[in-house]
Amino acid sequence: MTLDLSVDRSSPVPLYFQLSQQLEAAIEHGTLTPGSLLGNEIELAARLGLSRPTVRQAIQSLVDKGLLVRRRGVGTQVVHSQVKRPLELSSLYDDLETAGQRPATKVIVNTVVPASAEVAAALGVAEDSDVHRVERLRLAHGEPMAYLCNFIPPGLLDLDTAQLESTGLYRLMRSAGITLHSARQSIGARAATAAEAERLAEEEGAPLLTMQRVTFDDTGRAVEFGTHTYRPTRYSFEFQLLVRP
Amino acid sequence: MTLDLSVDRSSPVPLYFQLSQQLEAAIEHGTLTPGSLLGNEIELAARLGLSRPTVRQAIQSLVDKGLLVRRRGVGTQVVHSQVKRPLELSSLYDDLETAGQRPATKVIVNTVVPASAEVAAALGVAEDSDVHRVERLRLAHGEPMAYLCNFIPPGLLDLDTAQLESTGLYRLMRSAGITLHSARQSIGARAATAAEAERLAEEEGAPLLTMQRVTFDDTGRAVEFGTHTYRPTRYSFEFQLLVRP
DNA sequence: TCAATGCATATGTCTGGACAATCTGACTAC
DNA sequence: GTAGTCAGATTGTCCAGACATATGCATTGA
């Protein structure tokens, strides 16, 4: 069947982006069935009144997302597998919200402390200089799910306790004009200490999932250092990986 | 300082790739210092005798890797942060080897079994149909580090015990002509059972790091389903994330 | 029967331009 | 002095082609 594609040249949305969105919708919707060929680029460009580079740019963006596979001499195929979303720089809050769980946050600590050696190294600030320290308990359906301890360099954003309880840290940062760029993560496990067990309603010695993360903005500045502990019976890290060709 | 860039038009290596490699090397080597502007694309193209799209393609590939940031009206900047490598579809074997540890593998089980419901669903094969089952103990410096249980659909590759002990599963697959494309992973934690504790030289009830993974090739076929348990005192998952703009 | 050759097809690479959108900084007007 | 305006610089988007190269299939040859 011929796909119903069209572009609006009067729109400020780039043409390649209009096309890639329509193709992605068609894949998502099942109009483009997995394994089917997309039809060659030249003909597609002619049909839409676009140039081949523009069509290629649209296709390439979907290849990067893992939705399409190109084969020279063959064509462009729709990957047929349950590709969800590749791993994003997401916050636990957003994860929970999209999963339909209603996340709640209880701010335990929201203060300014001198940076320890570890925090100073992670954030790239001087030792003993002031940094924000935020500790939060994240709940889902009223049950504790994770304990989040974060350090934030001063002057980046207002850390209002009420705001911290109503949304996630990443969302606050983005709305403060910070462009998140990359993060370095480490995921491990260890036995709960007595204090941790108490906070998360677990037993001492119970296995906990741990995550440490340093987040950088697009200037390379560290904007956040976090040490999180999760209840493994309530949470696990799920993500999709793509090979870089 | 002016960067020493050049391209070899007689080489079969694409021009944009030659350029991106030289730029990456310069960044890695410190010749291009973090935060410095790259100089505008037009002038760079003229200096190298290339067209602007070619130069843009080279730069774009480094932007995708997170090494550069473009800003309209400003220029292209070298990100200054310890960007290592974004998360790749890597095997534990390769990870250990590049970390300088000498990995060893002991194949515990290498047989063919009927697929359980869980395995059949993950691999997309019929329940009770034959699949390979491989169980391996991965050691580093003679110490057990992880217990790997994998299921592989039949007919994909020869599962030779000697080969499994001398290299990793992913490497075997790649050399069998399989093009790995994506994987769906889940990382969690739980307490060790008596049997698991014994295999990994831990105590019963000790926290273990767990990973489940289904790997797909570029046709969307599932080529491997694995259930791994790691000793959290010896191993953690470390990776770099990039935001997709 | 099976292997080698050749051809059509599709993507990969590259060119040389054009105009638009955005950011920075300097200049001007109040 | 401050705010608004404008010009220059730079990347973003787009075009119309050209040739290279890998793939799959049909044809040809042994």
Coordinates of C-alpha atoms (C1' of nucleotides) in Angstrom, one line a residue:
Chain A
M1 CA 0.0 0.0 0.0
T2 CA 1.2 3.5 -0.7
L3 CA 1.8 5.5 2.4
D4 CA 0.0 8.8 2.8
L5 CA 2.9 11.3 3.2
S6 CA 2.9 15.0 2.7
V7 CA 4.8 18.0 3.9
D8 CA 3.8 21.6 4.6
R9 CA 6.3 24.0 3.2
S10 CA 4.7 27.0 4.9
S11 CA 5.3 25.4 8.3
P12 CA 8.3 26.5 10.3
V13 CA 8.9 22.9 11.2
P14 CA 11.8 21.6 9.1
L15 CA 10.8 19.4 6.2
Y16 CA 13.0 16.5 7.2
F17 CA 11.5 16.6 10.6
Q18 CA 7.9 16.6 9.3
L19 CA 8.8 13.5 7.2
S20 CA 10.6 11.6 9.9
Q21 CA 7.7 12.2 12.3
Q22 CA 5.2 10.9 9.8
L23 CA 7.3 7.8 9.1
E24 CA 7.7 7.2 12.8
A25 CA 4.0 7.5 13.4
A26 CA 3.4 5.1 10.5
I27 CA 5.8 2.6 12.1
E28 CA 4.3 3.0 15.5
H29 CA 0.8 2.8 14.1
G30 CA 1.6 -0.4 12.2
T31 CA 0.9 1.1 8.7
L32 CA 4.5 0.4 7.9
T33 CA 4.8 -3.2 8.9
P34 CA 8.0 -4.6 10.3
G35 CA 10.4 -6.0 7.7
S36 CA 8.8 -4.0 4.9
L37 CA 10.9 -2.0 2.5
L38 CA 10.5 1.7 2.6
G39 CA 10.8 2.3 -1.1
N40 CA 13.8 3.9 -2.6
E41 CA 14.9 7.4 -1.6
I42 CA 14.8 8.9 -5.1
E43 CA 11.3 8.0 -5.8
L44 CA 10.2 9.0 -2.3
A45 CA 11.8 12.4 -2.8
A46 CA 10.1 12.8 -6.1
R47 CA 6.8 11.9 -4.7
L48 CA 7.0 14.5 -1.9
G49 CA 8.6 17.1 -4.0
L50 CA 11.7 17.1 -1.8
S51 CA 15.4 16.7 -2.6
R52 CA 17.1 13.4 -1.8
P53 CA 19.4 14.8 0.9
T54 CA 16.3 16.0 2.8
V55 CA 14.7 12.6 2.6
R56 CA 17.9 11.0 3.6
Q57 CA 18.1 13.2 6.6
A58 CA 14.7 12.2 7.7
I59 CA 15.5 8.5 7.2
Q60 CA 18.8 8.8 9.0
S61 CA 17.2 10.2 12.1
L62 CA 15.0 7.1 12.3
V63 CA 18.0 4.9 11.7
D64 CA 19.7 6.6 14.6
K65 CA 16.7 5.8 16.7
G66 CA 16.9 2.2 15.7
L67 CA 13.6 2.1 13.9
L68 CA 15.0 1.5 10.4
V69 CA 17.9 -0.3 8.9
R70 CA 19.5 0.6 5.7
R71 CA 21.2 -1.9 3.4
R72 CA 23.1 -0.8 0.4
G73 CA 21.8 -2.4 -2.8
V74 CA 18.7 -3.5 -1.0
G75 CA 16.8 -0.7 0.5
T76 CA 15.6 0.6 3.9
Q77 CA 13.7 -1.8 6.1
V78 CA 11.6 -1.3 9.1
V79 CA 13.2 -3.2 12.0
H80 CA 10.7 -5.6 13.5
S81 CA 11.3 -5.9 17.1
Q82 CA 9.8 -4.3 20.2
V83 CA 12.1 -1.3 20.1
K84 CA 10.9 1.0 22.8
R85 CA 13.1 3.9 23.5
P86 CA 16.8 3.9 23.8
L87 CA 18.2 4.9 27.2
E88 CA 17.5 8.5 27.9
L89 CA 18.8 10.8 30.5
S90 CA 15.6 10.5 32.5
S91 CA 14.7 11.2 36.0
L92 CA 13.1 8.7 38.2
Y93 CA 10.2 11.1 38.6
D94 CA 9.5 11.1 34.8
D95 CA 9.9 7.3 34.7
L96 CA 7.3 6.8 37.3
E97 CA 4.9 9.3 35.9
T98 CA 5.0 7.8 32.4
A99 CA 4.6 4.3 33.9
G100 CA 1.3 5.5 35.3
Q101 CA 2.4 5.4 38.9
R102 CA 1.7 8.6 40.8
P103 CA 5.1 9.6 42.2
A104 CA 5.3 11.5 45.4
T105 CA 8.3 13.1 47.0
K106 CA 9.1 13.9 50.5
V107 CA 12.0 16.3 51.1
I108 CA 14.0 15.2 54.1
V109 CA 16.9 17.6 53.8
N110 CA 17.3 20.8 51.8
T111 CA 20.3 22.7 53.0
V112 CA 23.7 24.0 52.1
V113 CA 26.8 22.1 53.3
P114 CA 30.6 22.3 52.6
A115 CA 31.6 19.9 49.9
S116 CA 33.3 16.7 50.9
A117 CA 36.2 15.5 48.9
E118 CA 34.1 13.1 47.0
V119 CA 31.4 15.7 46.2
A120 CA 34.0 18.3 45.3
A121 CA 35.7 15.9 42.9
A122 CA 32.5 14.9 41.3
L123 CA 31.2 18.4 40.8
G124 CA 34.5 20.0 40.0
V125 CA 34.3 22.6 42.8
A126 CA 36.7 23.4 45.6
E127 CA 36.6 21.2 48.7
D128 CA 34.7 22.7 51.6
S129 CA 33.0 25.2 49.3
D130 CA 29.3 25.5 49.6
V131 CA 27.0 23.1 47.7
H132 CA 23.3 22.4 48.0
R133 CA 22.4 19.1 49.6
V134 CA 19.0 17.6 49.0
E135 CA 17.7 14.3 50.3
R136 CA 14.4 13.1 49.2
L137 CA 12.3 10.0 49.6
R138 CA 10.5 9.0 46.5
L139 CA 7.2 7.1 46.9
A140 CA 4.9 5.4 44.5
H141 CA 1.4 4.4 45.6
G142 CA 2.4 5.5 49.1
E143 CA 5.2 3.0 49.3
P144 CA 8.8 4.1 49.6
M145 CA 10.7 3.3 46.5
A146 CA 14.0 5.1 46.6
Y147 CA 16.1 7.4 48.7
L148 CA 17.7 10.1 46.7
C149 CA 20.7 12.2 47.9
N150 CA 21.8 14.9 45.6
F151 CA 24.4 17.6 45.6
I152 CA 24.1 20.7 43.4
P153 CA 26.6 23.5 42.8
P154 CA 25.4 26.9 44.1
G155 CA 23.9 29.6 41.9
L156 CA 22.4 27.2 39.3
L157 CA 18.8 27.2 40.4
D158 CA 16.4 27.9 43.3
L159 CA 15.9 24.8 45.3
D160 CA 12.4 25.3 46.7
T161 CA 11.2 22.5 48.8
A162 CA 7.6 22.8 47.6
Q163 CA 8.8 22.6 44.0
L164 CA 11.0 19.7 44.8
E165 CA 8.0 17.8 46.2
S166 CA 5.8 18.5 43.2
T167 CA 8.2 17.6 40.4
G168 CA 11.6 16.1 39.6
L169 CA 15.0 17.6 39.8
Y170 CA 15.7 17.3 36.1
R171 CA 12.5 19.1 35.2
L172 CA 13.4 21.9 37.6
M173 CA 16.8 22.2 36.0
R174 CA 15.5 22.3 32.5
S175 CA 13.0 25.0 33.4
A176 CA 15.8 27.0 34.9
G177 CA 17.4 27.1 31.4
I178 CA 20.0 24.4 32.0
T179 CA 20.6 22.2 29.0
L180 CA 21.4 18.7 30.1
H181 CA 24.0 17.1 28.0
S182 CA 25.4 13.9 29.4
A183 CA 25.7 11.9 32.6
R184 CA 28.1 9.4 34.0
Q185 CA 26.3 6.6 35.9
S186 CA 27.3 3.7 38.0
I187 CA 24.8 1.0 39.0
G188 CA 25.6 -1.5 41.7
A189 CA 24.1 -3.3 44.7
R190 CA 24.9 -3.6 48.4
A191 CA 23.4 -4.6 51.7
A192 CA 21.2 -2.0 53.5
T193 CA 22.6 -0.3 56.6
A194 CA 20.3 0.0 59.5
A195 CA 19.6 3.7 58.7
E196 CA 18.9 2.9 55.0
A197 CA 16.7 0.0 56.0
E198 CA 14.6 2.2 58.2
R199 CA 14.1 4.9 55.6
L200 CA 13.0 2.4 52.9
A201 CA 11.0 0.1 55.2
E202 CA 13.3 -2.8 54.5
E203 CA 15.3 -5.0 56.9
E204 CA 18.9 -4.4 57.7
G205 CA 21.2 -6.4 55.3
A206 CA 18.5 -6.5 52.6
P207 CA 19.8 -6.1 49.1
L208 CA 19.6 -2.5 47.7
L209 CA 20.1 -1.3 44.2
T210 CA 22.4 1.7 44.1
M211 CA 23.0 4.3 41.5
Q212 CA 25.5 7.1 41.4
R213 CA 25.3 9.8 38.8
V214 CA 27.1 13.0 37.7
T215 CA 25.2 15.1 35.2
F216 CA 26.8 17.6 32.9
D217 CA 25.3 20.4 30.9
D218 CA 26.3 21.3 27.4
T219 CA 29.2 23.5 28.6
G220 CA 30.7 20.5 30.4
R221 CA 29.9 21.9 33.8
A222 CA 28.8 19.3 36.4
V223 CA 25.3 20.3 37.5
E224 CA 24.4 17.5 39.8
F225 CA 25.9 14.6 41.7
G226 CA 23.5 12.0 43.1
T227 CA 23.7 8.9 45.2
H228 CA 20.5 7.0 45.1
T229 CA 19.3 3.7 46.7
Y230 CA 16.4 1.8 45.3
R231 CA 14.3 -1.0 46.7
P232 CA 15.0 -3.8 44.2
T233 CA 11.6 -5.4 44.9
R234 CA 10.0 -2.2 43.6
Y235 CA 12.4 -0.9 41.0
S236 CA 14.8 -2.0 38.4
F237 CA 16.6 -0.2 35.6
E238 CA 15.2 -1.1 32.2
F239 CA 16.5 0.2 29.0
Q240 CA 17.1 -0.4 25.3
L241 CA 20.6 -0.3 23.9
L242 CA 21.6 0.4 20.3
V243 CA 24.9 -0.6 18.7
R244 CA 26.7 2.3 17.2
P245 CA 27.4 1.3 13.6
Chain B
M1 CA 47.0 27.5 17.1
T2 CA 46.0 26.2 13.7
L3 CA 45.2 22.5 13.6
D4 CA 47.1 20.3 11.3
L5 CA 44.3 18.7 9.2
S6 CA 44.5 17.0 5.9
V7 CA 42.6 14.4 3.9
D8 CA 43.8 11.8 1.4
R9 CA 41.5 11.7 -1.6
S10 CA 43.0 8.5 -3.0
S11 CA 42.1 6.7 0.2
P12 CA 39.0 4.5 0.1
V13 CA 38.2 5.9 3.6
P14 CA 35.4 8.4 3.3
L15 CA 36.6 12.0 3.5
Y16 CA 34.2 12.9 6.3
F17 CA 35.4 9.9 8.3
Q18 CA 39.0 10.9 7.9
L19 CA 38.2 14.3 9.1
S20 CA 36.2 13.2 12.1
Q21 CA 38.9 10.8 13.2
Q22 CA 41.5 13.5 13.0
L23 CA 39.3 15.8 15.0
E24 CA 38.6 13.2 17.6
A25 CA 42.3 12.4 17.9
A26 CA 43.0 16.1 18.4
I27 CA 40.4 16.3 21.1
E28 CA 41.7 13.1 22.8
H29 CA 45.2 14.3 22.5
G30 CA 44.5 17.7 24.0
T31 CA 45.4 19.7 20.9
L32 CA 41.9 20.9 20.7
T33 CA 41.3 22.1 24.3
P34 CA 38.0 21.8 25.9
G35 CA 35.8 24.9 25.4
S36 CA 37.7 26.1 22.4
L37 CA 35.9 27.0 19.2
L38 CA 36.4 24.8 16.2
G39 CA 36.4 27.6 13.7
N40 CA 33.6 28.0 11.2
E41 CA 32.6 25.3 8.8
I42 CA 32.9 27.3 5.7
E43 CA 36.5 28.3 6.3
L44 CA 37.4 24.8 7.5
A45 CA 35.9 23.4 4.3
A46 CA 37.9 25.8 2.2
R47 CA 41.1 25.1 4.0
L48 CA 40.7 21.3 3.4
G49 CA 39.4 21.6 -0.1
L50 CA 36.1 19.9 0.9
S51 CA 32.5 21.0 0.6
R52 CA 30.7 22.2 3.5
P53 CA 28.2 19.3 3.8
T54 CA 31.2 16.9 4.0
V55 CA 32.7 19.0 6.9
R56 CA 29.3 19.1 8.5
Q57 CA 29.0 15.4 8.3
A58 CA 32.3 14.9 10.1
I59 CA 31.4 17.4 12.8
Q60 CA 27.9 15.9 13.2
S61 CA 29.3 12.5 13.9
L62 CA 31.4 13.9 16.8
V63 CA 28.4 15.8 18.1
D64 CA 26.5 12.5 18.1
K65 CA 29.3 11.1 20.2
G66 CA 29.0 14.0 22.6
L67 CA 32.4 15.4 21.9
L68 CA 31.3 18.6 20.3
V69 CA 28.4 21.0 20.8
R70 CA 27.1 23.3 18.1
R71 CA 25.5 26.6 18.7
R72 CA 23.9 28.6 16.0
G73 CA 25.4 32.0 15.7
V74 CA 28.3 31.1 17.9
G75 CA 30.2 28.1 16.6
T76 CA 31.2 24.6 17.4
Q77 CA 32.8 24.0 20.8
V78 CA 34.7 21.2 22.3
V79 CA 32.8 19.8 25.3
H80 CA 35.0 19.9 28.3
S81 CA 34.1 17.1 30.4
Q82 CA 35.4 13.6 31.0
V83 CA 33.2 12.1 28.3
K84 CA 34.3 8.5 27.9
R85 CA 32.2 6.3 25.8
P86 CA 28.5 6.2 25.6
L87 CA 26.9 3.0 26.6
E88 CA 27.6 0.3 24.0
L89 CA 26.3 -3.1 23.4
S90 CA 29.3 -4.7 25.0
S91 CA 29.9 -8.0 26.5
L92 CA 31.3 -8.6 30.0
Y93 CA 34.3 -10.3 28.4
D94 CA 35.2 -7.2 26.4
D95 CA 34.6 -5.0 29.4
L96 CA 37.0 -6.9 31.5
E97 CA 39.6 -7.2 28.8
T98 CA 39.7 -3.5 28.1
A99 CA 39.9 -2.9 31.9
G100 CA 43.1 -4.8 31.9
Q101 CA 41.7 -7.7 33.9
R102 CA 42.4 -11.0 32.3
P103 CA 39.0 -12.6 32.1
A104 CA 38.6 -16.4 32.3
T105 CA 35.6 -18.4 31.6
K106 CA 34.5 -21.8 32.8
V107 CA 31.7 -23.4 30.9
I108 CA 29.4 -25.2 33.4
V109 CA 26.6 -26.2 31.1
N110 CA 26.5 -26.4 27.3
T111 CA 23.5 -28.3 26.1
V112 CA 20.2 -28.2 24.2
V113 CA 17.0 -27.9 26.2
P114 CA 13.3 -27.4 25.4
A115 CA 12.4 -23.7 25.8
S116 CA 10.5 -22.7 28.9
A117 CA 7.6 -20.2 28.5
E118 CA 9.8 -17.3 29.6
V119 CA 12.7 -18.3 27.3
A120 CA 10.3 -18.9 24.4
A121 CA 8.7 -15.5 24.8
A122 CA 12.0 -13.7 25.0
L123 CA 13.5 -15.4 22.0
G124 CA 10.3 -15.5 20.0
V125 CA 10.3 -19.3 19.4
A126 CA 7.8 -21.9 20.1
E127 CA 7.5 -23.2 23.7
D128 CA 9.3 -26.5 24.2
S129 CA 11.3 -26.1 20.9
D130 CA 15.0 -26.7 21.2
V131 CA 17.3 -23.9 22.3
H132 CA 20.9 -23.9 23.4
R133 CA 21.5 -23.4 27.0
V134 CA 24.9 -22.2 28.1
E135 CA 26.0 -21.5 31.7
R136 CA 29.3 -20.0 32.4
L137 CA 31.3 -18.7 35.3
R138 CA 33.3 -15.6 34.5
L139 CA 36.4 -15.0 36.6
A140 CA 38.9 -12.2 36.9
H141 CA 42.2 -12.7 38.5
G142 CA 41.0 -16.2 39.5
E143 CA 38.1 -14.8 41.5
P144 CA 34.5 -15.6 40.5
M145 CA 32.8 -12.4 39.2
A146 CA 29.6 -13.4 37.5
Y147 CA 27.5 -16.3 36.7
L148 CA 26.1 -16.1 33.1
C149 CA 23.1 -18.2 31.9
N150 CA 22.3 -17.8 28.3
F151 CA 19.7 -19.2 25.8
I152 CA 20.4 -19.1 22.1
P153 CA 18.1 -20.1 19.3
P154 CA 19.3 -23.1 17.3
G155 CA 21.1 -22.9 14.0
L156 CA 22.7 -19.5 14.6
L157 CA 26.1 -20.5 15.5
D158 CA 28.3 -23.4 16.7
L159 CA 28.6 -23.3 20.4
D160 CA 32.0 -24.9 21.0
T161 CA 32.9 -25.2 24.6
A162 CA 36.6 -24.4 23.9
Q163 CA 35.7 -21.3 22.0
L164 CA 33.3 -20.2 24.7
E165 CA 36.1 -20.5 27.3
S166 CA 38.5 -18.4 25.2
T167 CA 36.3 -15.5 24.2
G168 CA 33.0 -13.9 24.7
L169 CA 29.6 -14.8 23.3
Y170 CA 29.1 -11.5 21.4
R171 CA 32.5 -11.9 19.7
L172 CA 31.5 -15.4 18.7
M173 CA 28.3 -14.1 17.2
R174 CA 29.9 -11.3 15.3
S175 CA 32.4 -13.7 13.8
A176 CA 29.5 -15.9 12.8
G177 CA 28.2 -13.1 10.6
I178 CA 25.5 -11.9 13.0
T179 CA 25.0 -8.2 13.0
L180 CA 24.0 -7.2 16.5
H181 CA 21.6 -4.3 16.5
S182 CA 19.9 -3.7 19.8
A183 CA 19.3 -5.1 23.2
R184 CA 16.7 -4.8 25.9
Q185 CA 18.2 -4.9 29.4
S186 CA 17.0 -4.9 32.9
I187 CA 19.3 -4.4 35.9
G188 CA 18.2 -5.2 39.4
A189 CA 19.3 -6.7 42.7
R190 CA 18.2 -9.5 45.0
A191 CA 19.5 -11.8 47.7
A192 CA 21.6 -14.8 46.7
T193 CA 20.0 -18.2 47.0
A194 CA 22.1 -21.0 48.5
A195 CA 23.0 -22.3 45.0
E196 CA 24.0 -18.9 43.7
A197 CA 26.0 -18.1 46.8
E198 CA 28.0 -21.3 46.4
R199 CA 28.8 -20.7 42.7
L200 CA 30.0 -17.1 43.4
A201 CA 31.7 -17.8 46.7
E202 CA 29.3 -15.5 48.5
E203 CA 27.1 -16.1 51.5
E204 CA 23.4 -17.0 51.2
G205 CA 21.3 -13.9 51.4
A206 CA 24.2 -11.7 50.2
P207 CA 23.1 -9.0 47.7
L208 CA 23.6 -9.8 44.1
L209 CA 23.4 -7.6 41.0
T210 CA 21.3 -9.1 38.3
M211 CA 21.0 -8.4 34.6
Q212 CA 18.6 -9.8 32.1
R213 CA 19.1 -9.1 28.4
V214 CA 17.5 -10.0 25.1
T215 CA 19.7 -9.1 22.1
F216 CA 18.4 -8.6 18.6
D217 CA 20.2 -8.6 15.3
D218 CA 19.4 -6.1 12.5
T219 CA 16.5 -8.2 11.1
G220 CA 14.8 -7.9 14.5
R221 CA 15.4 -11.6 15.3
A222 CA 16.2 -12.3 19.0
V223 CA 19.6 -14.0 19.0
E224 CA 20.3 -14.3 22.7
F225 CA 18.5 -14.2 26.1
G226 CA 20.6 -14.0 29.1
T227 CA 20.2 -14.0 32.9
H228 CA 23.3 -12.9 34.7
T229 CA 24.2 -12.5 38.3
Y230 CA 27.2 -10.4 39.4
R231 CA 29.0 -10.0 42.7
P232 CA 28.4 -6.4 43.5
T233 CA 31.7 -6.1 45.4
R234 CA 33.5 -7.0 42.2
Y235 CA 31.4 -5.5 39.5
S236 CA 29.1 -2.6 38.8
F237 CA 27.6 -1.2 35.6
E238 CA 29.3 2.1 34.6
F239 CA 28.3 4.0 31.5
Q240 CA 27.9 7.4 30.0
L241 CA 24.5 8.7 28.8
L242 CA 23.8 11.3 26.2
V243 CA 20.6 13.3 25.8
R244 CA 19.1 13.0 22.5
P245 CA 18.4 16.5 21.3
Chain C
dT1 C1' 24.8 -29.0 -11.5
dC2 C1' 27.4 -25.4 -9.9
dA3 C1' 30.3 -21.4 -10.3
dA4 C1' 31.4 -17.1 -12.5
dT5 C1' 29.9 -13.0 -14.9
dG6 C1' 27.1 -9.0 -15.7
dC7 C1' 23.3 -6.0 -14.9
dA8 C1' 19.8 -3.4 -12.5
dT9 C1' 18.9 -1.3 -8.1
dA10 C1' 19.6 0.9 -4.0
dT11 C1' 22.2 3.3 -0.7
dG12 C1' 26.9 5.8 0.2
dT13 C1' 29.7 9.7 -0.7
dC14 C1' 30.5 14.4 -2.4
dT15 C1' 29.9 18.9 -4.7
dG16 C1' 28.7 24.0 -4.7
dG17 C1' 25.7 26.7 -4.0
dA18 C1' 21.3 29.3 -1.7
dC19 C1' 18.6 31.4 2.0
dA20 C1' 16.9 31.3 6.9
dA21 C1' 17.3 31.4 11.9
dT22 C1' 19.9 32.7 15.8
dC23 C1' 23.4 34.6 18.8
dT24 C1' 26.8 38.2 20.0
dG25 C1' 28.2 42.6 20.4
dA26 C1' 28.4 47.3 19.2
dC27 C1' 25.9 51.3 18.3
dT28 C1' 22.2 54.5 19.0
dA29 C1' 18.4 56.8 21.1
dC30 C1' 16.1 58.1 25.2
Chain D
dG1 C1' 23.0 54.8 32.2
dT2 C1' 19.8 51.8 30.2
dA3 C1' 17.2 49.8 26.8
dG4 C1' 16.3 49.0 22.1
dT5 C1' 18.2 48.3 17.4
dC6 C1' 21.0 46.7 13.9
dA7 C1' 24.8 44.3 11.5
dG8 C1' 28.0 40.6 11.3
dA9 C1' 29.0 35.9 12.2
dT10 C1' 27.8 31.2 12.3
dT11 C1' 25.1 27.2 12.1
dG12 C1' 20.5 25.2 10.2
dT13 C1' 18.0 23.8 6.3
dC14 C1' 17.4 22.8 1.5
dC15 C1' 18.3 22.0 -3.4
dA16 C1' 19.8 19.5 -7.9
dG17 C1' 22.7 17.0 -9.3
dA18 C1' 27.2 13.4 -9.9
dC19 C1' 29.7 9.3 -9.3
dA20 C1' 31.0 5.2 -6.3
dT21 C1' 29.9 0.8 -4.3
dA22 C1' 27.6 -3.0 -2.4
dT23 C1' 23.7 -6.3 -3.1
dG24 C1' 20.7 -9.6 -5.4
dC25 C1' 19.3 -11.9 -9.4
dA26 C1' 19.4 -13.5 -13.9
dT27 C1' 22.3 -15.1 -17.3
dT28 C1' 26.2 -17.5 -19.0
dG29 C1' 29.8 -20.7 -18.9
dA30 C1' 32.3 -25.0 -17.4

